[in-house]
Amino acid sequence: MPLTPSRRQLLAGAATLLATPAILRARRARAADPVKVAGVHASPVENAWNSRIHSAMQAAAADGLITYEFSEGVSATDYPRAMREYAEAGAQLVWGESYAVERDARSVATDYPDTAFLMGSSGGPQGDNFGVFGTRNHEAAYLAGMLAAEMSQTGTFGSVGGYPIPEVNMLINAFRAGVAEVNPDAKFLNGFIGAWFDPAKAKEAALAQIDAGADILFGERIGTADAAKEAGIKAVGSLIDYTPRYPETVFANALWNYRPTVEAIVKDIAEGAATGRDYTEYSFMKHGGNELVFVEDMVPASALPAMQAKQAAIKAGEFDVPIDESEPA
């Protein structure tokens, strides 16, 4: 029986399922078993973005929700092969990042309709088994920007990103919007390094922004905080908590929590529901998908009330952080 039946199969088989208790019992038994997950990581799993998915998968495996195996550093030319191998080996869910291999990844999913695929993607879902998700720690980035606004002496804020794709653009723009809410006269600098994991290049780009007057940096890429530390200025981390690594430099982090997304698609698989949908919503703050963590004694006390009020409004659904996917200059 397919793990992710099409709508036609669901409708055609509804009467049969109702009439055959043995099949229903089999479905329930399968739902109680851990879902077999395979991850295909294009970058090393210590890369900030990948590490959030990897740690969420590991935690879910430790809790018995899934089993998890993975490959890392998979090149674009090898990516479809890795996806196929995992599907052939019986993975119920193949997780991946299709940004550089959209067409090939979608083609693989078409060939394995009984396997669920969940891909980081700038496109929409496809069919009944190709689900997508986007990174959404922009709400926490907005709040970090509100704190940063009162900490700058120059009024100039820098940011370093990987590529100007919608998920990265909206994150940097959300940070800027948070700054601008408190300081409408703020100035911004930005650089893209053309890589997802190149700390040396990120540091170089950040140092150039510091030379141009930036005294607070938003680090969408690893390496940004190294420049801030060297220059003796402050920085904001993204996706993971950088404060332990840079205790005198990183005062706030816009964390991304992937566990809610894992739980959502595992539930769909266990229930035999179609997984060809957009799972991005589970990255929002109201689902616990992102959060702001900061070092209170590193930020001005005067900056806290406005930020905390906005945070409460976001969680309550009373304020939506603007999603601006345009490329930041």
XYZ file of C-alpha atoms in Angstrom:
329
model
C 0.000 0.000 0.000
C 1.463 3.411 -0.904
C 2.621 5.503 2.026
C 1.400 8.688 0.381
C -1.656 7.748 -1.741
C -2.984 10.125 -4.347
C -6.365 11.755 -3.917
C -7.755 9.383 -6.574
C -6.405 6.372 -4.672
C -7.813 7.671 -1.409
C -11.270 8.125 -2.892
C -11.232 4.832 -4.785
C -9.997 2.895 -1.787
C -12.147 4.468 0.917
C -14.895 1.871 0.705
C -12.417 -0.991 0.705
C -10.637 0.326 3.789
C -13.876 0.685 5.653
C -14.859 -2.843 4.739
C -11.554 -4.508 5.628
C -10.592 -4.156 9.304
C -7.370 -6.123 8.688
C -6.036 -3.369 6.426
C -6.999 -0.742 8.960
C -5.156 -2.646 11.657
C -2.089 -2.850 9.423
C -2.164 0.898 8.826
C -2.371 1.588 12.562
C 0.493 -0.794 13.272
C 2.647 0.907 10.652
C 1.785 4.321 12.090
C 3.102 3.214 15.466
C 6.517 2.336 14.010
C 9.263 4.966 13.633
C 9.237 6.579 10.200
C 12.348 5.737 8.199
C 14.011 9.035 7.230
C 17.027 9.622 4.977
C 18.695 13.021 4.736
C 20.626 14.225 1.687
C 22.659 17.252 2.797
C 24.406 19.290 0.111
C 26.541 21.010 2.748
C 28.346 19.574 5.773
C 25.935 19.013 8.648
C 27.876 21.518 10.778
C 26.777 24.273 8.408
C 24.351 26.417 10.396
C 21.264 25.752 8.267
C 21.894 22.042 7.896
C 22.798 21.664 11.546
C 19.326 22.777 12.617
C 17.667 20.079 10.511
C 20.283 17.498 11.455
C 19.935 18.102 15.199
C 16.119 18.033 14.946
C 16.284 14.711 13.112
C 18.713 13.289 15.650
C 16.466 14.357 18.533
C 13.399 12.863 16.826
C 15.311 9.610 16.341
C 16.377 9.588 19.991
C 12.708 9.988 20.949
C 11.717 7.025 18.758
C 9.692 9.123 16.328
C 11.925 8.291 13.357
C 15.014 6.377 12.298
C 17.575 8.592 10.597
C 20.488 8.106 8.248
C 22.127 10.764 6.133
C 24.717 11.775 3.590
C 26.479 15.142 3.685
C 28.471 17.228 1.243
C 26.533 15.728 -1.676
C 27.327 17.530 -4.928
C 24.625 18.639 -7.350
C 25.721 16.016 -9.864
C 25.367 13.221 -7.281
C 22.229 14.533 -5.636
C 19.574 12.707 -7.737
C 21.515 9.440 -7.399
C 21.608 9.766 -3.604
C 17.867 10.467 -3.502
C 17.144 7.417 -5.641
C 19.357 5.136 -3.583
C 17.575 6.059 -0.379
C 14.157 5.649 -1.992
C 15.153 2.248 -3.384
C 16.422 1.234 0.072
C 12.976 1.800 1.561
C 13.143 5.263 3.079
C 9.636 6.489 3.826
C 10.829 10.091 3.815
C 13.754 11.483 1.827
C 14.687 14.898 3.162
C 16.785 17.304 1.132
C 17.554 20.782 -0.198
C 16.569 21.153 -3.819
C 17.616 24.785 -4.368
C 20.402 23.847 -6.805
C 18.709 20.735 -8.212
C 15.005 21.617 -8.418
C 14.231 19.921 -11.709
C 16.156 16.741 -10.915
C 14.755 16.434 -7.386
C 11.184 16.782 -8.614
C 11.821 14.219 -11.328
C 13.064 11.705 -8.758
C 9.970 12.251 -6.620
C 7.753 11.533 -9.630
C 9.476 8.176 -10.067
C 8.811 7.158 -6.441
C 5.178 8.070 -5.699
C 5.099 5.856 -2.587
C 7.990 7.761 -0.963
C 7.541 11.139 0.688
C 10.039 13.855 -0.201
C 10.506 17.021 1.841
C 12.746 19.616 0.234
C 13.988 23.040 1.091
C 12.775 24.850 -1.999
C 11.848 28.248 -3.363
C 9.105 26.592 -5.409
C 5.797 25.058 -4.442
C 4.835 21.460 -3.643
C 4.332 18.925 -6.411
C 1.882 16.062 -6.639
C 1.001 14.079 -3.545
C 4.508 13.279 -2.326
C 6.822 16.269 -2.938
C 6.527 18.610 0.040
C 8.500 21.818 0.486
C 9.542 24.111 3.294
C 11.198 27.484 3.679
C 13.361 28.868 6.445
C 11.372 31.283 8.585
C 13.369 32.729 11.461
C 12.589 36.181 10.111
C 10.341 36.956 13.082
C 13.220 36.479 15.499
C 15.481 38.487 13.165
C 13.009 41.368 13.320
C 13.102 41.336 17.114
C 16.900 41.189 17.085
C 16.887 44.251 14.863
C 14.808 46.139 17.423
C 17.453 45.409 20.060
C 20.333 46.229 17.737
C 18.881 49.623 16.844
C 19.659 51.062 20.267
C 23.152 49.585 20.382
C 24.699 51.212 17.314
C 26.848 54.305 17.645
C 27.181 54.915 13.899
C 23.633 54.083 12.846
C 25.031 51.785 10.146
C 24.242 48.072 10.150
C 25.868 45.359 8.079
C 24.766 41.888 6.993
C 26.390 38.983 5.193
C 24.319 36.419 3.277
C 24.999 33.345 1.165
C 22.882 33.791 -1.967
C 20.086 36.308 -2.722
C 17.290 33.721 -2.645
C 13.892 34.591 -1.116
C 14.560 32.862 2.235
C 17.822 34.755 2.749
C 16.496 38.064 1.455
C 13.478 38.040 3.767
C 15.685 37.302 6.769
C 18.017 40.216 6.156
C 15.096 42.498 5.281
C 13.270 41.494 8.483
C 16.322 42.400 10.556
C 16.455 45.752 8.786
C 12.740 46.331 9.365
C 13.199 45.710 13.082
C 16.059 48.195 13.190
C 14.060 50.758 11.223
C 11.093 50.498 13.581
C 13.311 51.892 16.337
C 15.689 53.966 14.204
C 14.073 55.160 10.956
C 17.319 56.914 9.943
C 19.436 53.770 10.036
C 21.718 52.920 7.106
C 22.387 49.412 5.839
C 25.149 47.536 4.067
C 24.966 44.011 2.691
C 27.080 41.455 0.897
C 26.440 38.011 -0.606
C 29.360 35.609 -0.709
C 28.045 33.152 -3.309
C 28.433 30.151 -1.009
C 26.549 28.440 1.789
C 29.645 27.525 3.757
C 32.743 29.702 3.395
C 33.580 31.310 6.768
C 36.709 33.015 5.439
C 34.774 34.700 2.639
C 32.004 35.770 5.033
C 34.572 37.285 7.377
C 36.170 39.191 4.500
C 32.799 40.613 3.421
C 31.985 41.626 6.992
C 35.329 43.366 7.479
C 34.636 45.458 4.386
C 31.338 46.587 5.907
C 33.029 47.451 9.181
C 35.535 49.560 7.255
C 32.532 51.324 5.687
C 31.101 52.262 9.094
C 28.949 49.331 10.234
C 29.189 48.693 13.970
C 26.485 46.003 14.270
C 26.495 42.959 11.976
C 23.779 40.466 11.158
C 25.426 37.150 10.326
C 23.274 35.095 7.999
C 26.468 33.151 7.221
C 29.087 31.613 9.495
C 32.217 33.771 9.615
C 30.489 37.121 10.087
C 30.958 37.059 13.854
C 34.684 36.397 13.401
C 35.006 39.809 11.767
C 32.931 41.448 14.503
C 35.090 39.857 17.180
C 38.283 41.007 15.484
C 36.965 44.562 15.188
C 35.534 44.678 18.707
C 31.936 45.300 17.638
C 28.702 43.403 18.245
C 26.884 40.885 16.053
C 23.616 38.980 15.734
C 23.656 35.264 14.946
C 21.181 33.428 12.758
C 19.742 29.902 12.840
C 21.938 28.620 15.708
C 23.118 30.097 19.022
C 26.525 31.674 18.406
C 26.830 33.315 21.811
C 28.760 30.449 23.481
C 31.331 30.625 20.669
C 31.509 34.440 20.716
C 30.512 35.428 24.274
C 31.708 39.021 24.060
C 30.491 39.593 20.516
C 27.149 37.918 19.723
C 24.426 39.438 21.882
C 21.364 37.948 20.172
C 20.453 35.029 17.928
C 17.494 34.447 15.619
C 17.093 30.702 16.175
C 15.347 28.329 13.792
C 13.703 25.241 15.317
C 12.988 22.466 12.817
C 11.385 19.938 15.158
C 7.800 21.209 14.559
C 8.277 20.592 10.819
C 9.601 17.076 11.443
C 6.632 16.242 13.636
C 4.146 17.620 11.091
C 5.330 15.543 8.138
C 5.881 12.406 10.225
C 2.267 12.689 11.370
C 1.101 12.952 7.769
C 3.142 9.927 6.745
C 1.938 7.861 9.689
C -1.682 8.699 8.863
C -1.259 7.951 5.170
C -1.995 11.547 4.231
C -0.587 13.239 1.144
C 2.681 15.031 1.871
C 2.758 17.172 -1.265
C 2.158 20.389 0.627
C 3.990 23.416 1.967
C 5.288 22.855 5.512
C 6.745 26.340 5.899
C 4.120 27.393 8.452
C 5.717 25.171 11.103
C 8.770 27.444 11.128
C 6.701 30.351 12.444
C 6.972 31.524 16.029
C 3.403 30.541 16.882
C 4.384 26.899 16.240
C 7.690 27.220 18.093
C 9.569 27.197 14.788
C 11.757 30.202 15.583
C 12.706 32.233 18.626
C 14.910 35.067 19.776
C 17.550 34.366 22.404
C 19.703 37.191 23.714
C 22.077 38.118 26.521
C 20.105 40.574 28.614
C 23.063 42.316 30.199
C 24.520 43.047 26.745
C 21.537 45.088 25.536
C 20.177 48.406 26.867
C 17.329 47.931 29.334
C 15.423 50.637 27.449
C 15.296 48.404 24.355
C 13.486 45.537 26.057
C 9.888 46.746 26.607
C 9.167 47.537 22.940
C 10.798 44.313 21.742
C 8.958 42.166 24.282
C 5.623 43.777 23.424
C 6.213 43.068 19.735
C 7.248 39.503 20.512
C 4.014 38.915 22.411
C 2.026 40.350 19.510
C 3.756 38.014 17.036
C 3.054 34.941 19.163
C -0.562 35.978 19.607
C -1.053 36.491 15.878
C -1.644 40.203 16.338
C 1.390 41.291 14.314
C 2.853 39.762 11.167
C 6.484 40.498 10.476
C 6.647 41.746 6.871
C 7.920 39.191 4.365
C 10.075 41.087 1.904
C 11.797 38.765 -0.587
C 13.424 41.517 -2.634
C 17.213 41.473 -2.810
C 18.707 43.818 -0.190
C 21.254 46.264 -1.544
